[in-house]
Coordinates of C-alpha atoms in Angstrom, one line a residue:
X1 CA 195.8 91.8 98.4
X2 CA 197.5 95.3 97.5
X3 CA 194.1 96.8 96.0
X4 CA 192.6 95.6 99.5
X5 CA 195.7 97.7 101.4
X6 CA 195.8 100.6 99.1
X7 CA 191.7 101.1 99.3
X8 CA 192.4 100.6 103.6
X9 CA 195.0 103.4 103.1
X10 CA 193.3 106.0 101.2
X11 CA 190.3 105.1 103.7
X12 CA 192.1 105.8 106.5
X13 CA 194.1 109.1 104.8
X14 CA 190.8 110.7 104.5
X15 CA 188.7 109.0 107.4
X16 CA 191.2 109.3 110.1
X17 CA 192.3 113.6 109.8
X18 CA 188.4 114.4 109.7
X19 CA 187.3 112.2 112.6
X20 CA 190.3 113.5 114.7
X21 CA 188.9 117.0 113.6
X22 CA 185.6 116.4 114.5
X23 CA 186.6 114.5 117.9
X24 CA 188.8 117.6 119.0
X25 CA 186.3 120.0 117.9
X26 CA 183.6 117.9 120.0
X27 CA 186.1 117.7 122.8
X28 CA 186.8 121.5 122.8
X29 CA 182.5 121.9 122.7
X30 CA 182.3 119.7 125.8
X31 CA 184.7 122.0 127.5
X32 CA 182.6 125.1 125.9
X33 CA 179.3 123.4 127.2
X34 CA 180.9 122.8 130.7
X35 CA 181.9 126.6 130.7
X36 CA 178.8 128.0 129.7
X37 CA 176.8 124.9 131.7
X38 CA 177.8 127.4 134.8
X39 CA 175.6 130.2 133.9
X40 CA 172.4 128.2 134.7
X41 CA 170.0 126.5 133.2
X42 CA 168.1 129.9 131.4
X43 CA 171.2 130.7 129.6
X44 CA 172.2 127.1 128.6
X45 CA 168.8 126.4 127.1
X46 CA 169.0 130.1 125.4
X47 CA 172.4 129.0 123.9
X48 CA 170.7 125.3 122.8
X49 CA 168.4 127.5 120.8
X50 CA 170.2 130.0 119.1
X51 CA 172.7 127.1 118.3
X52 CA 169.5 125.2 116.6
X53 CA 168.7 128.1 114.3
X54 CA 172.0 128.3 113.1
X55 CA 171.8 124.8 112.6
X56 CA 169.7 125.3 109.4
X57 CA 172.5 127.7 108.3
X58 CA 174.8 125.1 108.9
X59 CA 172.9 122.0 107.0
X60 CA 172.4 124.4 103.8
X61 CA 176.4 125.3 103.9
X62 CA 176.6 121.2 104.0
X63 CA 174.2 120.8 101.3
X64 CA 176.3 123.0 99.2
X65 CA 179.4 121.7 100.1
X66 CA 178.2 117.9 99.5
X67 CA 176.9 119.0 96.1
X68 CA 181.0 120.8 95.8
X69 CA 182.3 117.1 96.9
X70 CA 180.3 114.8 94.0
X71 CA 181.1 116.9 91.5
X72 CA 185.0 117.5 92.6
X73 CA 185.6 113.8 93.7
X74 CA 184.2 112.3 90.2
X75 CA 185.7 114.9 88.0
X76 CA 189.0 114.2 89.6
X77 CA 187.8 110.7 89.1
X78 CA 188.1 111.8 85.6
X79 CA 191.2 114.0 85.7
X80 CA 188.8 116.9 84.5
X81 CA 190.7 120.2 86.2
X82 CA 188.8 122.6 84.4
X83 CA 185.5 120.9 85.7
X84 CA 186.9 120.9 89.5
X85 CA 187.6 124.4 89.1
X86 CA 184.0 125.2 87.9
X87 CA 182.4 123.3 90.5
X88 CA 184.2 124.8 93.2
X89 CA 183.9 128.3 92.4
X90 CA 179.9 128.0 91.8
X91 CA 179.6 126.0 95.4
X92 CA 181.2 128.7 96.7
X93 CA 179.4 131.8 95.2
X94 CA 176.5 130.1 96.4
X95 CA 177.6 129.4 99.9
X96 CA 178.5 132.8 100.3
X97 CA 174.9 134.0 99.1
X98 CA 173.4 132.1 102.2
X99 CA 175.6 133.5 104.5
X100 CA 174.9 137.0 103.6
X101 CA 171.1 136.2 103.8
X102 CA 171.2 134.2 107.0
X103 CA 173.4 137.3 108.6
X104 CA 170.8 139.4 108.0
X105 CA 168.2 137.8 109.4
X106 CA 169.8 137.1 112.4
X107 CA 170.9 140.5 112.6
X108 CA 167.4 142.2 112.5
X109 CA 165.0 139.7 113.6
X110 CA 166.8 137.7 116.2
X111 CA 164.1 137.8 118.5
X112 CA 161.2 137.2 116.7
X113 CA 163.3 133.8 115.5
X114 CA 163.6 133.1 119.0
X115 CA 160.5 133.6 119.5
X116 CA 159.6 130.7 117.7
X117 CA 161.1 128.2 120.0
X118 CA 159.9 129.0 123.1
X119 CA 157.5 130.9 125.2
X120 CA 159.6 131.5 127.9
X121 CA 161.1 135.6 128.3
X122 CA 163.9 135.1 129.9
X123 CA 165.1 132.5 127.4
X124 CA 164.0 133.9 124.5
X125 CA 166.1 137.2 125.4
X126 CA 169.2 135.4 126.1
X127 CA 168.9 133.0 122.7
X128 CA 168.1 136.1 120.8
X129 CA 171.4 137.7 122.2
X130 CA 173.3 134.7 121.3
X131 CA 171.9 134.5 118.1
X132 CA 172.8 138.0 116.7
X133 CA 176.5 138.0 117.8
X134 CA 177.3 134.0 116.4
X135 CA 175.9 135.2 113.1
X136 CA 179.0 137.1 112.5
X137 CA 180.4 133.4 112.0
X138 CA 178.3 132.7 108.9
X139 CA 180.3 133.9 106.1
X140 CA 183.8 132.7 107.7
X141 CA 182.1 129.1 108.0
X142 CA 180.8 128.9 104.3
X143 CA 184.6 129.8 103.0
X144 CA 185.8 127.5 105.4
X145 CA 183.7 124.8 104.8
X146 CA 184.3 124.8 100.8
X147 CA 187.9 124.9 100.5
X148 CA 188.0 122.0 103.2
X149 CA 185.9 120.4 101.3
X150 CA 188.0 120.8 98.1
X151 CA 191.2 119.6 100.1
X152 CA 189.5 116.5 100.8
X153 CA 188.7 115.4 98.1
X154 CA 192.7 116.1 96.7
X155 CA 193.2 113.6 99.9
X156 CA 194.9 116.8 102.0
X157 CA 192.4 116.3 104.8
X158 CA 194.8 116.7 107.4
X159 CA 195.0 120.5 106.4
X160 CA 191.8 121.7 107.6
X161 CA 192.2 119.4 110.8
X162 CA 195.5 121.6 111.6
X163 CA 193.1 124.8 111.2
X164 CA 190.0 123.2 112.9
X165 CA 192.4 122.3 116.0
X166 CA 193.8 125.9 116.4
X167 CA 190.3 127.3 115.9
X168 CA 188.6 125.4 118.4
X169 CA 191.7 126.1 120.7
X170 CA 191.2 129.7 120.5
X171 CA 187.5 129.6 121.0
X172 CA 188.2 127.7 124.0
X173 CA 190.6 130.1 125.8
X174 CA 188.5 133.0 124.7
X175 CA 185.6 131.5 126.2
X176 CA 187.3 131.0 129.7
X177 CA 188.6 134.6 129.5
X178 CA 185.1 136.3 127.9
X179 CA 182.6 134.3 129.3
X180 CA 184.3 134.6 133.1
X181 CA 185.8 137.5 132.7
X182 CA 189.8 137.2 133.1
X183 CA 193.0 138.9 132.6
X184 CA 191.3 142.3 133.1
X185 CA 188.2 141.2 130.5
X186 CA 184.8 142.1 132.1
X187 CA 182.8 138.7 132.4
X188 CA 180.6 138.7 129.4
X189 CA 178.3 135.6 130.3
X190 CA 176.6 134.6 127.2
X191 CA 178.0 137.5 125.0
X192 CA 181.5 136.5 125.2
X193 CA 180.3 132.7 124.7
X194 CA 179.1 133.9 121.2
X195 CA 181.9 136.4 120.6
X196 CA 184.1 133.7 121.2
X197 CA 182.5 131.2 118.4
X198 CA 182.7 134.2 116.0
X199 CA 186.2 134.8 116.3
X200 CA 187.3 131.4 116.4
X201 CA 185.4 131.0 113.0
X202 CA 187.0 134.0 111.3
X203 CA 190.7 132.4 112.2
X204 CA 189.7 129.3 111.1
X205 CA 188.9 130.2 107.9
X206 CA 191.5 132.3 107.2
X207 CA 194.2 129.4 108.2
X208 CA 192.5 127.3 105.7
X209 CA 192.8 129.3 102.8
X210 CA 196.0 130.0 104.0
X211 CA 196.8 126.3 103.8
X212 CA 195.1 125.7 100.6
X213 CA 197.2 128.5 98.8
X214 CA 200.4 126.9 100.5
X215 CA 199.6 123.6 99.6
X216 CA 198.8 124.7 95.5
X217 CA 202.3 126.5 95.7
X218 CA 204.1 123.8 96.5
X219 CA 202.3 121.5 93.9
X220 CA 202.6 123.9 91.1
X221 CA 198.7 123.9 91.2
X222 CA 196.0 126.1 90.6
X223 CA 192.3 126.6 90.5
X224 CA 191.4 128.0 87.0
X225 CA 188.8 131.2 87.0
X226 CA 185.8 129.2 85.9
X227 CA 182.6 130.5 87.3
X228 CA 180.0 129.7 84.8
X229 CA 178.3 126.6 83.2
X230 CA 176.7 125.6 79.7
X231 CA 173.2 125.0 80.0
X232 CA 173.7 121.3 80.3
X233 CA 176.1 122.0 83.6
X234 CA 173.5 124.1 85.1
X235 CA 171.1 121.1 84.7
X236 CA 173.5 118.7 86.1
X237 CA 174.2 120.8 88.7
X238 CA 170.4 121.8 89.7
X239 CA 169.8 118.1 89.9
X240 CA 172.3 116.9 92.2
X241 CA 172.0 120.2 94.3
X242 CA 168.0 121.3 94.6
X243 CA 167.5 117.9 95.9
X244 CA 170.6 118.0 98.9
X245 CA 169.1 121.4 99.9
X246 CA 165.5 120.3 100.2
X247 CA 166.8 117.5 102.1
X248 CA 168.8 119.2 104.4
X249 CA 166.6 122.4 105.1
X250 CA 163.8 120.0 105.7
X251 CA 165.8 117.6 107.7
X252 CA 167.1 120.6 109.9
X253 CA 163.6 122.0 110.0
X254 CA 162.7 118.8 111.6
X255 CA 165.3 119.0 114.0
X256 CA 164.3 123.0 114.6
X257 CA 160.8 121.4 115.2
X258 CA 162.3 118.5 117.5
X259 CA 163.7 121.9 119.4
X260 CA 160.5 123.3 120.1
X261 CA 159.0 120.5 121.1
X262 CA 161.6 120.4 123.8
X263 CA 161.6 123.9 124.7
X264 CA 157.8 124.0 125.3
X265 CA 158.3 120.9 127.5
X266 CA 159.8 122.9 129.8
X267 CA 163.1 124.7 130.1
X268 CA 164.7 122.0 132.6
X269 CA 163.7 119.8 129.9
X270 CA 165.3 121.6 126.9
X271 CA 168.5 122.8 129.2
X272 CA 169.0 118.4 130.0
X273 CA 168.8 117.9 125.9
X274 CA 171.4 120.9 125.5
X275 CA 173.9 118.9 127.5
X276 CA 173.7 116.0 125.9
X277 CA 174.9 118.1 122.7
X278 CA 178.3 117.8 122.9
X279 CA 178.1 113.8 123.3
X280 CA 176.0 113.3 120.8
X281 CA 178.4 115.5 118.5
X282 CA 181.6 113.9 119.5
X283 CA 180.3 110.1 119.2
X284 CA 178.8 110.8 115.8
X285 CA 182.3 113.0 114.8
X286 CA 184.3 109.8 116.0
X287 CA 182.7 108.1 112.9
X288 CA 182.1 111.0 110.8
X289 CA 185.3 110.6 108.5
X290 CA 183.8 107.0 106.9
X291 CA 180.8 109.0 105.6
X292 CA 183.5 111.4 104.2
X293 CA 185.6 108.8 103.0
X294 CA 182.8 107.1 101.3
X295 CA 181.5 110.3 99.3
X296 CA 185.0 110.8 98.3
X297 CA 186.1 107.2 97.1
X298 CA 182.7 105.9 95.9
X299 CA 182.6 109.6 94.2
X300 CA 186.2 108.6 92.4
X301 CA 185.4 105.2 91.6
X302 CA 182.3 105.9 89.9
X303 CA 184.0 108.4 87.8
X304 CA 186.3 106.1 86.7
X305 CA 183.1 103.9 86.1
X306 CA 184.0 100.9 88.1
X307 CA 180.8 100.3 89.6
X308 CA 181.5 96.8 91.4
X309 CA 184.4 97.5 92.7
X310 CA 182.4 100.9 94.0
X311 CA 179.4 98.3 95.7
X312 CA 181.9 96.5 97.0
X313 CA 184.0 99.0 98.7
X314 CA 180.5 100.5 100.0
X315 CA 179.8 97.6 101.8
X316 CA 182.9 97.3 103.4
X317 CA 183.0 101.0 104.7
X318 CA 179.3 100.1 106.6
X319 CA 180.7 97.6 108.4
X320 CA 183.3 99.5 109.8
X321 CA 180.8 102.5 110.4
X322 CA 178.5 99.5 112.3
X323 CA 181.5 97.9 114.6
X324 CA 182.4 101.5 115.6
X325 CA 179.4 102.6 116.8
X326 CA 178.0 99.6 118.6
X327 CA 181.7 100.0 120.6
X328 CA 181.1 103.9 121.2
X329 CA 177.3 103.0 122.6
X330 CA 178.5 100.6 124.8
X331 CA 181.3 103.3 126.3
X332 CA 178.5 105.7 126.4
X333 CA 176.1 103.5 128.7
X334 CA 178.8 103.5 131.2
X335 CA 180.1 107.1 131.2
X336 CA 176.8 108.9 131.4
X337 CA 176.1 108.9 134.9
X338 CA 179.9 110.6 135.1
X339 CA 180.0 112.8 132.2
X340 CA 176.4 115.1 133.8
X341 CA 177.8 115.5 136.9
X342 CA 180.6 118.0 135.5
X343 CA 177.5 120.8 134.9
X344 CA 176.2 123.2 137.9
X345 CA 172.5 122.5 137.3
X346 CA 169.5 120.9 139.0
X347 CA 169.7 116.9 140.2
X348 CA 166.5 117.0 137.7
X349 CA 168.3 118.0 135.1
X350 CA 171.0 115.6 135.5
X351 CA 169.1 112.7 135.7
X352 CA 166.6 113.8 132.6
X353 CA 170.2 114.1 130.7
X354 CA 171.0 110.7 131.6
X355 CA 168.0 109.1 130.5
X356 CA 168.3 110.9 127.1
X357 CA 172.1 109.6 126.7
X358 CA 170.7 106.6 126.9
X359 CA 168.1 106.5 124.6
X360 CA 171.3 107.8 122.2
X361 CA 173.3 104.8 122.7
X362 CA 170.2 102.3 121.3
X363 CA 169.7 104.8 118.6
X364 CA 173.4 106.3 117.4
X365 CA 174.6 103.0 115.5
X366 CA 171.5 103.4 112.9
X367 CA 172.1 107.2 112.7
X368 CA 176.0 106.7 111.9
X369 CA 174.9 103.6 109.4
X370 CA 172.4 106.5 108.1
X371 CA 175.3 109.2 107.6
X372 CA 177.9 106.7 105.8
X373 CA 175.0 105.2 103.7
X374 CA 172.6 108.5 102.9
X375 CA 175.1 111.2 103.4
X376 CA 178.2 109.6 101.6
X377 CA 177.5 106.4 99.5
X378 CA 174.2 107.5 97.9
X379 CA 174.8 111.0 97.4
X380 CA 178.0 110.0 95.4
X381 CA 176.5 109.0 92.0
X382 CA 174.6 112.2 92.0
X383 CA 171.4 110.7 92.5
X384 CA 170.7 112.8 95.4
X385 CA 167.1 112.8 95.1
X386 CA 167.0 109.3 96.2
X387 CA 168.4 110.6 99.9
X388 CA 166.2 113.7 99.8
X389 CA 162.8 111.5 99.2
X390 CA 164.6 109.1 102.3
X391 CA 164.8 111.8 104.4
X392 CA 161.8 113.7 104.1
X393 CA 159.7 110.2 104.4
X394 CA 161.3 109.6 107.7
X395 CA 161.7 113.3 109.0
X396 CA 158.3 114.6 108.4
X397 CA 156.4 111.3 107.4
X398 CA 157.5 109.8 110.9
X399 CA 159.9 111.8 113.1
X400 CA 157.7 115.2 113.5
X401 CA 154.2 113.3 113.7
X402 CA 155.4 110.9 116.6
X403 CA 157.2 113.8 118.3
X404 CA 154.3 116.1 118.5
X405 CA 152.2 113.1 119.6
X406 CA 154.6 112.3 122.1
X407 CA 154.9 115.4 123.5
X408 CA 151.4 116.9 123.2
X409 CA 148.9 114.0 123.1
X410 CA 150.5 111.3 125.1
X411 CA 152.6 114.0 127.7
X412 CA 155.4 111.4 127.7
X413 CA 158.9 112.6 129.7
X414 CA 161.1 114.2 127.2
X415 CA 163.6 111.1 126.9
X416 CA 160.9 109.3 125.6
X417 CA 159.5 111.4 123.4
X418 CA 163.6 111.6 122.2
X419 CA 162.9 108.1 121.6
X420 CA 159.7 108.0 119.7
X421 CA 160.8 110.7 117.3
X422 CA 164.0 108.8 117.1
X423 CA 162.2 105.8 115.3
X424 CA 162.4 107.6 112.3
X425 CA 165.8 106.5 111.5
X426 CA 165.5 103.0 111.6
X427 CA 162.8 104.0 108.7
X428 CA 165.5 105.9 106.7
X429 CA 167.9 102.9 107.4
X430 CA 165.3 100.6 105.8
X431 CA 164.5 102.5 102.4
X432 CA 168.3 103.1 102.0
X433 CA 169.3 99.6 102.2
X434 CA 166.5 98.7 99.6
X435 CA 167.9 101.7 97.1
X436 CA 171.2 100.6 97.6
X437 CA 170.9 96.8 96.7
X438 CA 168.9 98.1 93.7
X439 CA 172.5 100.0 92.5
X440 CA 170.3 102.4 90.8
X441 CA 172.2 105.2 92.3
X442 CA 175.5 104.2 91.1
X443 CA 175.9 106.9 88.1
X444 CA 179.4 108.5 86.3
X445 CA 179.2 112.0 85.8

């Protein structure tokens, strides 16, 4: 009983702050979406498409953070502080390099990039304008994400929570001031929304780094300046990181193909999908803490070579996530119609958004289980190649072909297109459960 209570307490110490962080950020995102939602369908679609390209960068940074989390968690389980430091600095260096590359692309070629998403000239111009400015946030996002990962592995997840809450509040306040032109500031519309995002990311990064330094100072801890790995270390690192990068890049590319499909169906349909974004992020964010907890706790347990314990605790985490997702889905069925009423858009856009939310409510429990199992548990043993193949099969063998067929051959409405391409989630879950039960993923680095 004592061991069970200790496990639950540790889960809550990691999962609750991460979940609150996600929920609060998503709540502010809903407020931001409401404010930008007053700008009309073209600008809503522009922000949505600009955000979709930024999501490619975001998932790559998340992939680097995931690799860092796997290594740091296992080395903390082994109490090897030098390797913890080495893992952190190597991954931070890679994240900074990615930030510089993506910032350069978005600063120089924003219109060409957005031209891949939509043929509508007005939407393309709005999206390019938004993307060019939002790219300023890429470097602080990279630094903040890596320091947040380290703090969560140190079971100090509350610190990134505090920083994110403050930054999200700044983002909301700046959106209000800059979009609508308050307190003597000129109304900047979509440009104001982009600058609000960039400034809030910079502030969040500064706060996270400052809190990390203070945390280490009060506990007399420090990171060693260890940047290089030997040949064996580099091979192990590449074996973990490269499948995650491939997996996340092609998953994000698939998501962007989906966005292109929505954009080519029509601007109003694309706007309706954009309106559902905050709710989707909110529901997934409500249980993302379990995925983070699964990765950290399972990684530390595997580092100590307690394989049976890791397997049993993983099953508990999946049960927790499945129950929570079903409860949230039921709530969404009742709330969807009220949510879309807060936007100043055409009635057709509202009706379409409700239909999409109903579909999301059906598939979200499967999405959550994939997030916990694939994004947390299976990766924790370092066998990231398993997750890579599962995601590639789901997205590119099933999701993308079904989406293209549904939209351009069968010419189905967007809600039905969304349902067809979401069938990939079921495929991924089925394969993941088979891999999980075989236990080949359990490995101590």
